[in-house]
XYZ file of C-alpha atoms in Angstrom:
402
model
C -19.580 -6.407 17.257
C -19.881 -4.102 13.981
C -16.712 -2.506 12.823
C -16.616 -0.143 10.184
C -13.682 0.518 7.560
C -13.257 4.245 6.665
C -10.740 4.667 3.473
C -11.005 7.064 0.392
C -11.628 3.952 -2.194
C -12.068 0.460 -2.168
C -9.085 -0.059 -5.023
C -5.513 1.173 -5.312
C -3.051 0.372 -2.351
C -4.398 1.378 0.660
C -8.135 0.269 -0.608
C -7.383 -3.156 -1.545
C -5.921 -3.899 1.970
C -8.402 -2.216 3.827
C -11.277 -4.209 1.763
C -8.948 -7.191 2.988
C -8.639 -6.482 6.647
C -12.579 -5.852 6.343
C -13.326 -9.612 4.606
C -10.535 -11.027 7.119
C -12.738 -9.996 10.319
C -15.840 -11.326 8.518
C -14.397 -14.399 8.318
C -14.047 -14.970 11.800
C -17.643 -13.957 12.447
C -17.599 -10.150 12.639
C -19.960 -8.090 11.257
C -17.455 -5.493 9.118
C -18.272 -2.893 5.977
C -16.488 -0.678 4.222
C -17.400 3.149 3.875
C -15.752 4.901 0.893
C -16.128 8.314 -0.883
C -16.600 6.452 -4.178
C -16.902 3.193 -4.836
C -14.804 1.877 -7.506
C -14.804 -1.844 -7.364
C -17.945 -4.417 -7.297
C -16.826 -5.735 -4.099
C -19.792 -6.462 -1.433
C -19.870 -4.751 1.387
C -18.902 -1.467 0.500
C -21.093 1.820 0.373
C -20.143 4.831 -0.848
C -20.578 8.735 0.287
C -20.874 10.083 -2.931
C -23.390 7.996 -4.649
C -24.697 11.126 -6.592
C -23.327 12.935 -9.371
C -23.484 16.553 -7.734
C -21.542 14.542 -4.761
C -19.264 13.290 -7.165
C -18.824 16.631 -8.605
C -18.565 17.875 -5.113
C -15.495 15.215 -4.200
C -13.555 17.084 -7.400
C -14.102 20.132 -6.086
C -13.091 19.619 -2.914
C -10.121 17.739 -4.152
C -8.902 20.416 -6.002
C -8.950 22.955 -3.399
C -6.583 20.537 -1.356
C -4.627 20.132 -4.318
C -4.282 24.302 -4.522
C -3.140 24.843 -0.968
C -0.767 21.347 -0.872
C 2.438 20.920 -2.432
C 3.766 17.791 -4.132
C 3.635 14.782 -1.492
C 2.666 17.153 1.190
C -1.161 16.974 1.459
C -3.375 18.926 3.777
C -6.869 18.311 3.519
C -8.956 21.342 4.455
C -11.747 20.774 2.376
C -13.789 17.130 2.937
C -16.847 15.102 3.799
C -18.316 15.008 7.535
C -19.019 11.085 8.212
C -19.945 11.487 11.749
C -23.597 11.856 11.358
C -24.159 8.777 8.643
C -26.309 6.256 9.923
C -23.399 3.303 9.431
C -20.994 5.197 11.270
C -23.644 5.879 14.276
C -23.976 2.379 14.041
C -20.652 0.849 14.377
C -19.298 0.026 17.578
C -15.676 0.701 16.338
C -14.509 2.330 13.597
C -11.379 1.423 11.331
C -9.963 4.348 9.784
C -7.388 3.756 6.580
C -6.193 5.962 3.890
C -8.536 9.080 4.241
C -7.064 11.465 1.980
C -9.448 13.530 -0.515
C -11.954 12.325 1.490
C -11.993 13.083 5.298
C -11.101 16.636 6.136
C -9.356 17.603 9.151
C -12.688 18.629 11.166
C -14.081 15.602 9.820
C -11.662 13.209 11.260
C -11.802 15.717 14.438
C -15.436 14.451 14.649
C -15.135 10.723 14.351
C -12.580 10.991 17.144
C -14.773 12.962 19.163
C -17.264 10.233 18.933
C -17.464 7.830 22.240
C -16.471 5.026 19.889
C -12.971 3.281 19.808
C -11.069 4.156 16.808
C -8.184 2.151 15.230
C -6.225 4.163 12.663
C -4.782 1.381 10.126
C -1.318 3.315 8.515
C -0.888 2.554 5.059
C 1.968 5.425 4.627
C 3.970 7.915 6.977
C 1.246 10.424 6.722
C -0.106 10.850 10.034
C 2.707 11.220 11.779
C 4.108 13.580 9.356
C 3.307 17.247 8.221
C 1.746 16.137 4.969
C 3.787 13.549 3.192
C 3.272 10.215 2.683
C 6.701 9.302 2.464
C 9.251 11.693 4.598
C 12.270 10.414 1.831
C 14.386 10.010 5.444
C 14.489 13.701 6.772
C 13.316 12.631 9.838
C 11.616 15.914 11.213
C 8.341 13.828 12.044
C 10.261 13.559 15.139
C 10.470 17.249 16.378
C 7.621 19.089 14.284
C 8.675 19.245 10.767
C 10.143 22.542 10.634
C 12.412 23.401 7.574
C 10.909 21.294 5.634
C 12.464 20.627 2.414
C 9.512 20.011 0.229
C 7.183 22.749 1.217
C 8.168 25.276 -0.882
C 6.037 28.626 -0.821
C 2.556 27.340 -0.161
C 0.199 28.529 1.894
C 0.229 25.955 4.686
C 3.320 24.749 5.832
C 4.178 21.320 6.728
C 4.648 22.422 10.355
C 1.697 24.519 10.731
C -0.456 21.455 9.454
C 1.755 19.182 11.622
C 0.841 21.314 14.868
C -3.257 20.930 13.537
C -2.682 17.677 13.515
C -0.904 17.012 17.021
C -3.644 18.938 18.561
C -6.474 17.164 17.207
C -4.889 13.206 18.106
C -3.489 14.651 21.233
C -7.078 14.287 22.772
C -8.214 11.187 21.332
C -7.845 7.996 22.494
C -6.790 6.427 19.108
C -5.393 2.830 18.275
C -2.510 2.867 15.770
C -2.188 -0.201 13.656
C 0.931 -0.595 12.040
C 1.381 -3.400 8.930
C 5.428 -3.225 9.700
C 7.577 -3.411 12.655
C 9.675 -0.378 10.821
C 6.544 1.587 10.586
C 5.741 0.936 13.745
C 9.036 2.315 14.987
C 8.637 5.152 13.160
C 5.406 5.887 15.041
C 7.211 5.564 18.468
C 9.660 8.670 17.682
C 6.618 10.593 16.161
C 5.831 13.890 17.886
C 2.442 13.216 17.165
C 1.823 9.796 17.559
C 4.128 8.716 20.104
C 1.749 8.561 23.273
C -0.703 6.351 21.335
C -0.909 2.732 21.693
C 0.310 1.039 18.909
C 0.170 -2.644 17.400
C 1.815 -4.367 14.524
C -0.749 -6.571 12.629
C 0.580 -7.758 9.101
C -1.762 -6.646 6.170
C -3.995 -10.236 5.259
C -4.348 -11.556 1.681
C -6.965 -14.328 0.354
C -4.471 -17.084 -0.213
C -7.223 -18.898 -2.070
C -7.399 -16.181 -4.717
C -4.093 -15.680 -5.271
C -2.263 -19.285 -6.096
C 0.257 -20.696 -8.388
C -0.955 -21.685 -11.927
C 0.073 -25.480 -13.525
C -0.433 -24.723 -17.198
C 2.285 -22.012 -16.925
C 3.396 -22.349 -20.452
C -0.444 -21.293 -21.786
C -0.358 -18.268 -20.039
C 2.791 -16.859 -21.016
C 1.359 -17.576 -24.833
C -1.909 -15.808 -23.957
C 0.271 -12.679 -22.720
C 2.818 -12.992 -25.569
C 5.370 -13.472 -22.786
C 8.586 -15.609 -24.107
C 8.441 -19.426 -22.638
C 12.392 -19.939 -23.428
C 13.475 -17.341 -21.304
C 13.983 -16.311 -17.599
C 11.206 -13.339 -16.783
C 11.775 -10.457 -14.795
C 8.571 -8.543 -13.816
C 8.138 -4.888 -12.440
C 4.842 -3.680 -11.809
C 3.770 -0.434 -10.224
C 0.821 1.956 -10.058
C 2.060 5.299 -11.459
C 5.709 4.250 -12.167
C 6.264 6.800 -14.282
C 5.372 9.762 -12.129
C 6.028 8.294 -8.448
C 9.374 8.604 -7.989
C 9.438 6.722 -5.256
C 8.655 3.529 -7.024
C 12.853 3.517 -7.724
C 11.909 2.448 -11.338
C 15.040 4.326 -12.133
C 16.810 1.264 -10.061
C 15.513 -1.192 -11.640
C 16.290 0.051 -15.673
C 19.920 0.360 -14.648
C 19.936 -2.843 -13.079
C 18.657 -4.256 -15.787
C 21.889 -3.433 -17.472
C 23.815 -5.892 -15.839
C 21.585 -9.087 -17.205
C 22.519 -11.198 -20.104
C 19.620 -9.954 -22.346
C 19.937 -13.546 -24.135
C 18.779 -15.320 -20.870
C 16.398 -12.987 -19.535
C 12.831 -10.832 -20.596
C 11.374 -7.880 -18.828
C 7.767 -7.598 -18.337
C 6.296 -4.489 -17.301
C 2.701 -3.561 -15.588
C 1.218 -0.722 -13.722
C 0.600 2.081 -16.006
C -0.897 2.536 -19.331
C 1.909 4.953 -20.465
C 3.650 2.362 -22.382
C 6.140 5.022 -24.105
C 7.718 5.409 -20.506
C 8.953 2.088 -20.356
C 9.154 1.489 -24.456
C 12.233 4.019 -24.249
C 13.987 2.147 -21.804
C 13.701 -1.359 -23.032
C 14.124 -2.411 -27.191
C 13.172 -5.968 -26.039
C 10.091 -6.084 -23.928
C 6.478 -7.361 -22.621
C 4.324 -4.319 -21.625
C 0.990 -4.742 -20.306
C -0.082 -1.987 -19.027
C -2.549 -1.305 -16.129
C -4.293 -5.037 -14.639
C -8.011 -4.457 -14.206
C -8.686 -7.623 -13.390
C -7.474 -9.677 -10.331
C -7.519 -13.261 -12.592
C -5.422 -11.469 -14.906
C -2.891 -9.917 -12.093
C -2.655 -13.829 -10.792
C -1.790 -14.960 -14.441
C 0.375 -12.365 -14.990
C 2.610 -12.612 -11.875
C 2.653 -16.395 -12.656
C 4.837 -15.958 -15.386
C 7.671 -13.872 -13.459
C 10.728 -15.774 -12.288
C 11.006 -12.754 -9.765
C 9.236 -10.111 -9.244
C 11.035 -6.740 -8.402
C 9.975 -4.355 -6.359
C 12.454 -1.417 -5.816
C 11.126 1.172 -3.692
C 13.091 3.991 -1.831
C 10.368 3.801 0.893
C 7.832 0.922 1.659
C 5.373 -0.048 4.585
C 4.123 -3.506 3.559
C 3.764 -3.335 -0.225
C 0.935 -5.201 -1.440
C 2.987 -6.216 -4.590
C 5.422 -8.344 -2.535
C 2.829 -10.060 -1.160
C 0.400 -11.165 -3.748
C 3.842 -12.251 -5.388
C 4.758 -14.471 -2.837
C 1.515 -15.631 -2.764
C 1.633 -17.071 -5.980
C 5.159 -18.396 -5.570
C 7.491 -15.883 -6.671
C 10.470 -14.416 -5.054
C 10.772 -10.750 -4.590
C 14.231 -8.609 -5.544
C 14.000 -5.637 -3.067
C 15.908 -3.009 -0.831
C 16.452 -3.957 2.894
C 14.417 -0.634 3.812
C 11.155 -0.239 5.496
C 8.786 -3.330 5.849
C 10.522 -5.631 3.295
C 12.229 -7.209 5.964
C 9.177 -8.352 7.332
C 7.950 -9.907 4.302
C 11.321 -10.919 2.441
C 13.267 -13.660 4.240
C 17.151 -13.045 2.318
C 17.526 -16.180 -0.275
C 14.658 -17.798 1.268
C 11.576 -15.831 -0.451
C 13.484 -13.583 -2.181
C 16.423 -10.889 -1.927
C 17.055 -8.114 0.049
C 19.907 -5.784 -1.591
C 21.753 -3.228 -0.021
C 19.633 0.101 -0.511
C 20.494 2.162 -3.953
C 22.930 -0.809 -4.873
C 22.288 -1.274 -8.413
C 24.522 -4.185 -8.592
C 23.352 -6.140 -5.619
C 20.119 -5.678 -7.270
C 20.872 -7.132 -10.238
C 22.582 -10.229 -7.986
C 19.179 -10.430 -6.715
C 17.498 -10.825 -9.975
C 19.961 -13.223 -10.823
C 19.504 -15.327 -7.703
C 16.015 -15.493 -7.324
C 15.309 -16.293 -11.225
C 17.793 -19.227 -11.095
C 16.553 -20.658 -7.809
C 12.643 -20.304 -7.955
C 12.105 -23.623 -8.204
C 13.490 -24.229 -4.871
C 12.044 -21.291 -3.727
C 8.191 -21.633 -4.566
C 6.926 -23.394 -1.830
C 8.273 -22.038 1.156
C 7.171 -19.024 -0.306
C 4.107 -19.610 -0.592
C 3.865 -21.434 2.429
C 5.040 -18.443 4.324
C 2.338 -15.538 3.270
C -0.073 -18.644 4.473
C 1.359 -19.023 7.713
C 1.241 -15.068 8.400
C -1.355 -13.018 6.528
C -4.080 -15.577 6.049
C -7.611 -13.727 6.527
C -8.472 -16.194 9.825
C -4.985 -15.066 11.243
C -5.234 -11.346 10.854
C -8.849 -11.526 11.002
C -8.621 -12.885 14.172
C -5.701 -10.461 15.322
C -8.041 -7.578 14.690
C -10.833 -9.352 16.383
C -8.789 -9.706 19.918
C -7.903 -5.855 19.507
C -11.732 -4.550 18.932
C -12.764 -6.753 21.816
C -10.419 -5.518 23.874
C -11.129 -2.054 23.603
C -14.872 -2.730 23.436
C -14.343 -3.854 27.126
C -11.871 -1.148 28.216
């Protein structure tokens, strides 16, 4: 059995998850590869479509076209690549689609769905069930057709039109949906596009050997110039300065309730250091982390990781932090309750409650030592490559035998 994963990139949130799912399948004896638009890492078994300067330029042009006709978070995929005739696609027994925006066009997706192969789509956000947005900001209009979209403006492609295009394409397919969280599974069952498709919940995997608890933490803190005499409150998110959904505004307000003599703030995820520096007089800003080993070391410096997203499916940051034994504070939204057991491996604050978010920081920072072992063991028992790989293997074998 050869399982081919398809995603836009092999890095970023969804890209990392796609790579890990590929590796989890490999660990349980399934041949698996990943096809991407452009390869960003040195991962093995990852092939790229845009492997020449001309194709990379073509990708930029097509991406620009999609951006022009899209609006904000409403993403329409008119221009893209047809992968249906690629040799690696023809050789695959099963195809697993991931985040494919700015890679596969609507027509390209349609051609894959028309192949005589089982297709699984792993949803890393809400895009597949909406008229084009990745987070619906709780509007709920995906249940009835995304009419009167608040965020679409006067763009050429209205979200309800794209909603109907998606519905037409998917309704004629035998698509199997995987959601990493129970929250997103419930959204799928409510969706006018996906409600008739089969859906299963499989939590995203993580390599529990690569994310671990560091022993000599004082040495690591000195390496990154992080104080060793204070509790460390950590916040890290890609594009925190531009992505409103990452909830940075909640974090900076909640920190005001903490005793600055006891706590120190560490921030990472964006190279726009001025964005953070404007809000904190005393903090450590580490920018974008480009090495997995650096990320592991930095996470280990935290007494608590704060992930105050407005909407979240299944956060890599939460999973990576917990695998390193670091408790996480988040709002009780989306897939966070799948990851966080309140006051066991983190703290679930009331949504948008700044006081409760600060209380969670206090609680976890002062109870980390008692939570470390349980926090890591929970990840090992629910998100290991072998466990997740076998879950995917069972579904793949079932689909091939239907």
